[in-house]
Short mmCIF file of C-alpha atoms in Angstrom, two decimals:
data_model
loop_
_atom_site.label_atom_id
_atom_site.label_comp_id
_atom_site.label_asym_id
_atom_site.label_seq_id
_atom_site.Cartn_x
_atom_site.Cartn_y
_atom_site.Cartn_z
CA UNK W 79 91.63 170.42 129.33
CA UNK W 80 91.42 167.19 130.92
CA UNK W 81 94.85 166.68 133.77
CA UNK W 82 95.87 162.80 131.65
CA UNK W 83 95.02 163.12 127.81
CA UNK W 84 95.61 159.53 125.55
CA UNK W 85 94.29 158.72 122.44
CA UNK W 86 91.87 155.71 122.69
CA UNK W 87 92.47 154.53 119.58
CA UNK W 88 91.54 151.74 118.53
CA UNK W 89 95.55 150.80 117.49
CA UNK W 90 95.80 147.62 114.70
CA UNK W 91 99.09 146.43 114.34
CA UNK W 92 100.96 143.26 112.44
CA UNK W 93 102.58 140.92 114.86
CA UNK W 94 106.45 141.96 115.13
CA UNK W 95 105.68 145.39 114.81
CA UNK W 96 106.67 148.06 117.28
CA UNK W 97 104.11 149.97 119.12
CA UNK W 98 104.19 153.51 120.67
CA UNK W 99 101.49 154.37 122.74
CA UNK W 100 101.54 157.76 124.47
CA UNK W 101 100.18 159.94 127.14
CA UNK W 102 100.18 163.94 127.58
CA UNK W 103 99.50 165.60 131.00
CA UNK W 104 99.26 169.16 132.56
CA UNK W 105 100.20 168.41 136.37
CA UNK W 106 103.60 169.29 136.95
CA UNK W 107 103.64 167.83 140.35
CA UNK W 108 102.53 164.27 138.93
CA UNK W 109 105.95 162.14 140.05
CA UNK W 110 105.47 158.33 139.48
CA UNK W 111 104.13 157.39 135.92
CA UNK W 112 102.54 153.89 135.24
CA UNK W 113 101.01 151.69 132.30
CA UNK W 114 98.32 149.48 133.45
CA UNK W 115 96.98 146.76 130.87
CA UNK W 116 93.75 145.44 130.66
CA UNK W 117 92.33 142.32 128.67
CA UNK W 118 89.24 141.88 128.01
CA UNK W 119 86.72 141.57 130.72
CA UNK W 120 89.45 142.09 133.17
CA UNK W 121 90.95 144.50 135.68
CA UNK W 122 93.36 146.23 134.87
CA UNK W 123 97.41 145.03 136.00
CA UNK W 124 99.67 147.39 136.35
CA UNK W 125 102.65 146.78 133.19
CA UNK W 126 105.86 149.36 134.08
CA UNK W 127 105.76 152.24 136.04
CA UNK W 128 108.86 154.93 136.37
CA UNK W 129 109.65 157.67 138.61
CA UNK W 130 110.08 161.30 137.27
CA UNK W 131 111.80 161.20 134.16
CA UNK W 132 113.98 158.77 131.95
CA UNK W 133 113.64 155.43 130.78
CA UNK W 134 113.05 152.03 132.11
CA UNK W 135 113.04 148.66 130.08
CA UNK W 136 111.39 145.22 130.88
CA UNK W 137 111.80 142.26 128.22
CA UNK W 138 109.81 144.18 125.39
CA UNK W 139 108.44 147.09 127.23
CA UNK W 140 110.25 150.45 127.27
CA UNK W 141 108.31 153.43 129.66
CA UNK W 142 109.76 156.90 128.96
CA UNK W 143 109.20 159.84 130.80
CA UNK W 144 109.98 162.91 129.97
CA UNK W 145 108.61 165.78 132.48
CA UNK W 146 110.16 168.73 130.37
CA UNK W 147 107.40 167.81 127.75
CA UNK W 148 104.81 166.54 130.35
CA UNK W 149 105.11 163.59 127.83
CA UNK W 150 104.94 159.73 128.44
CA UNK W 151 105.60 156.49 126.51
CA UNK W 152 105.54 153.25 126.47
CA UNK W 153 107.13 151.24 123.12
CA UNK W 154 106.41 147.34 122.69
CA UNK W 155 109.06 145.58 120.88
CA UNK W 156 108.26 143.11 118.63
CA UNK W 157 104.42 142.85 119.28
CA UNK W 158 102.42 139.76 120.01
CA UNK W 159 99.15 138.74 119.69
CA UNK W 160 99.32 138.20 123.41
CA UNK W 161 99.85 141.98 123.65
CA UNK W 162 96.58 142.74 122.32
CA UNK W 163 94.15 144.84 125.17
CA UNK W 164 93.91 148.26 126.40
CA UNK W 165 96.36 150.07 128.00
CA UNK W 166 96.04 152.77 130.27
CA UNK W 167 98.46 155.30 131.61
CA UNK W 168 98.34 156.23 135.23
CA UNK W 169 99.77 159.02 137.64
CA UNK W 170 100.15 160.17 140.98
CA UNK W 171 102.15 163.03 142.66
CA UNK W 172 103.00 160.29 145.04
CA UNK W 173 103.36 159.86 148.77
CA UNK W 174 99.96 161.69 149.11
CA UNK W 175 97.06 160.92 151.84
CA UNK W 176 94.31 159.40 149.53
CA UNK W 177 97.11 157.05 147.33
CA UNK W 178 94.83 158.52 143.96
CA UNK W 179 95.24 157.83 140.42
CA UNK W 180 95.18 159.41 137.53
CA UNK W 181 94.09 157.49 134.68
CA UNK W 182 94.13 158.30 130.50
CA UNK W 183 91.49 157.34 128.67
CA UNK W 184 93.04 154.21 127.37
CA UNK W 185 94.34 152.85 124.01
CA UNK W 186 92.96 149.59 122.62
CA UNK W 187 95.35 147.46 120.71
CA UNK W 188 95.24 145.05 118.83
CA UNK W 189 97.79 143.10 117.46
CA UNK W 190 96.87 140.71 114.28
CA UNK W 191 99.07 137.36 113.50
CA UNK U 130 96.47 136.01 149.25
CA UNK U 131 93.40 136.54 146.57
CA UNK U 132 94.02 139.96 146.33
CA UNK U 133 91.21 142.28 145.54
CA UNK U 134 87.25 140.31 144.98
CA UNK U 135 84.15 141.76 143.95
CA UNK U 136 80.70 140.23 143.87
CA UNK U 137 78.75 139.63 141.97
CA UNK U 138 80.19 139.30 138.18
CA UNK U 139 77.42 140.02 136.60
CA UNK U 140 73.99 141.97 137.12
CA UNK U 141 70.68 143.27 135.41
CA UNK U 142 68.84 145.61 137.16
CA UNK U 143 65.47 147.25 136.59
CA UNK U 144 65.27 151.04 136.66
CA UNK U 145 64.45 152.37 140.24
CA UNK U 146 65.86 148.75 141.93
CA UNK U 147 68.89 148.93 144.32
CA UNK U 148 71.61 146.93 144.75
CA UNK U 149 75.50 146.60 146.70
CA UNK U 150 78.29 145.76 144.96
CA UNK U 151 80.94 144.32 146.93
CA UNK U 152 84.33 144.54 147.58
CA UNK U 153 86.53 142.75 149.52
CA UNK U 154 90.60 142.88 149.94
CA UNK U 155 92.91 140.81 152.09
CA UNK U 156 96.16 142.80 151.62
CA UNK U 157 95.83 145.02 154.44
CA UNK U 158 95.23 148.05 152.45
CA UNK U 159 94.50 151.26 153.93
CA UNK U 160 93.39 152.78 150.79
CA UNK U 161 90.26 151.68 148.48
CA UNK U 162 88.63 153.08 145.73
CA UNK U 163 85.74 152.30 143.30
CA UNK U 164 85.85 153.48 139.53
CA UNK U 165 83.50 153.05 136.59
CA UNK U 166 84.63 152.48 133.06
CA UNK U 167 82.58 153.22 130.42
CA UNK U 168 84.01 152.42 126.90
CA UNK U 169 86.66 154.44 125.42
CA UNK U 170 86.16 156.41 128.49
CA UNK U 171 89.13 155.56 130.66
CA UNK U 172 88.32 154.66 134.58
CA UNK U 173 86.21 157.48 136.56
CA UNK U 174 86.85 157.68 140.37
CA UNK U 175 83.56 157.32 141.88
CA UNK U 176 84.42 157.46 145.57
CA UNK U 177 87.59 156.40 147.56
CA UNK U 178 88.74 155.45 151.20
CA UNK U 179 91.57 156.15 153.43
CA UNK U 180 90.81 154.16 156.12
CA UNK U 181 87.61 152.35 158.07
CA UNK U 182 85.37 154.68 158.79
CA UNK U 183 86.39 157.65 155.80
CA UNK U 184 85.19 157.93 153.05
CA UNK U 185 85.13 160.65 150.55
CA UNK U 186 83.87 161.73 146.95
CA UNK U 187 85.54 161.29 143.39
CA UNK U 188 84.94 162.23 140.25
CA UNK U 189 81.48 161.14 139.40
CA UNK U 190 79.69 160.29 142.99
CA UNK U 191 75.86 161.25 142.05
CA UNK U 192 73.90 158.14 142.83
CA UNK U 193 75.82 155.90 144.79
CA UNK U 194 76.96 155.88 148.64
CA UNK U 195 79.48 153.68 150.22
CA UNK U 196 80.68 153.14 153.83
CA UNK U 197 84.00 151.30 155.09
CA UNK U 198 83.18 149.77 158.64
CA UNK U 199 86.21 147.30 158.27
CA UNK U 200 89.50 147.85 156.50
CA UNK U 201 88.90 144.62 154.55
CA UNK U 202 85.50 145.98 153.04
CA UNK U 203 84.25 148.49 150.89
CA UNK U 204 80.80 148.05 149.55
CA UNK U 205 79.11 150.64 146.86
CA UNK U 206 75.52 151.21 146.91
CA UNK U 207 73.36 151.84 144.32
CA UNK U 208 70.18 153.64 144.77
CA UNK U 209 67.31 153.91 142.56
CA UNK U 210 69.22 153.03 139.68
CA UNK U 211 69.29 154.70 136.19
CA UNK U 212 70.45 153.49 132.59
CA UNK U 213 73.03 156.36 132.64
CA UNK U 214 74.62 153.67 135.35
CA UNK U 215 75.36 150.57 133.05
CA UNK U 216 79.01 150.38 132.88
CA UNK U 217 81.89 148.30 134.34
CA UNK U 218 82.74 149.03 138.28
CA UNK U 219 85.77 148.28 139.34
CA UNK U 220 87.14 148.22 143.16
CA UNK U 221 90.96 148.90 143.62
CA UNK U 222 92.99 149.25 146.81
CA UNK U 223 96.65 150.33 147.51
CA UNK U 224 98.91 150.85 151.04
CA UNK U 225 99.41 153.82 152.62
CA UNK U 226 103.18 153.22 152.50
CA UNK U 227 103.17 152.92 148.96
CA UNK U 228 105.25 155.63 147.48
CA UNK U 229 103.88 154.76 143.64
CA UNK U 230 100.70 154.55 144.64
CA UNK U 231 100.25 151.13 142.88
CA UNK U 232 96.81 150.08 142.93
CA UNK U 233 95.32 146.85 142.47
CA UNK U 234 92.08 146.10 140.89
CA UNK U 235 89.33 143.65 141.25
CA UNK U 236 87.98 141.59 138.63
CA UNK U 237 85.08 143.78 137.98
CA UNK U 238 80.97 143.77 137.92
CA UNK U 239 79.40 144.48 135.18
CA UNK U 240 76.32 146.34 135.28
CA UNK U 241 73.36 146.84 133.26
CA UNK U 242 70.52 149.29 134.11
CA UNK U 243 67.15 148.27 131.79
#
């Protein structure tokens, strides 16, 4: 069982839709949770990130975290073409002496006009 | 600040050839790491650095080498290279005082092993 599972997808929305894109993981120690996006060609930026559980909102973007169900999510309101790339979750135990990440394997979205 | 850079973009490489892909940061990160991304395959730690002059495996280190002589530079090495190592590298770096762990990536080379 891999530690970060996430389906890749591919993900084909209409614009204005909402999106969920989620993450499952095994590693009850993992503390800070993040969604990185990527365009294409690019490196990946990091989007949200939240610490243990709950929720945390920014514009469109909604992270929740919820450890009991070593479950995370991250919702897109009202989806843009803009929005379209992959997006990959990301966790760390935090505060450790190499700084390492755990990645999913990425969704791919794409959002159509 | 121009963050994390990698050179070069792009590169074709014959099987067997060798080659450096570099990676340079001016945020005064301890931390650096190098990942490959394969499609649909997520990013795969290759090897990682805590500070000039440490370096240490990841997830997938067969074939490369790197070193970290300055805190500003992390160069990967490539040696005798294969078609299994066509993919995407990417070089990321975070602080040591970073509680999240944040990391920030470079642009990216793209590699591809004929």
């Amino acid at each position: 069982q891999k530690e970060v599972e996430q389906d890749p997808g591919p993900l084909s929305v209409p614009e204005g839709a909402i999106v969920s894109l989620n993450c499952t993981y095994s590693n009850s120690a993992f503390q800070y949770f993040m969604w990185y996006r990527q365009y294409s060609r690019k490196g990946p930026e990091l989007l949200m990130y939240t610490y243990s559980s709950g929720n945390k909102e920014d514009g469109r973007f909604t992270a929740q975290v919820d450890k009991s169900s070593k479950y995370i999510s991250l919702f897109i309101r009202d989806s843009q073409p803009s929005d379209s790339a992959t997006y990959l979750c990301a966790m760390s135990i935090g505060s450790s002496n190499t700084g390492k990440l755990i990645f999913g394997q990425g969704t791919t979205l794409q959002v159509k006009p | 600040n121009a963050g994390v850079t990698q050179t070069p973009k792009f590169r074709i490489l014959k099987i067997g050839q060798s080659m450096t892909l570099q990676c340079t940061q001016d945020m005064n990160h301890n931390y650096m790491y190098w990942y490959r991304q394969d499609p649909g395959m997520g990013l795969k730690l290759i090897y990682y650095s805590v500070g000039a002059g440490i370096t240490d495996k990841g997830e997938v280190p067969n074939g490369y080498n790197v070193s970290r002589s300055t805190t500003e530079d992390f160069p990967l090495r490539l040696e005798l290279a294969a078609p299994s190592q066509t993919s995407v590298y990417f070089c990321a770096s975070t602080h040591r005082q970073a509680r999240d762990n944040e990391q920030f990536f470079g642009p990216g080379t793209r590699l591809t092993v004929l």
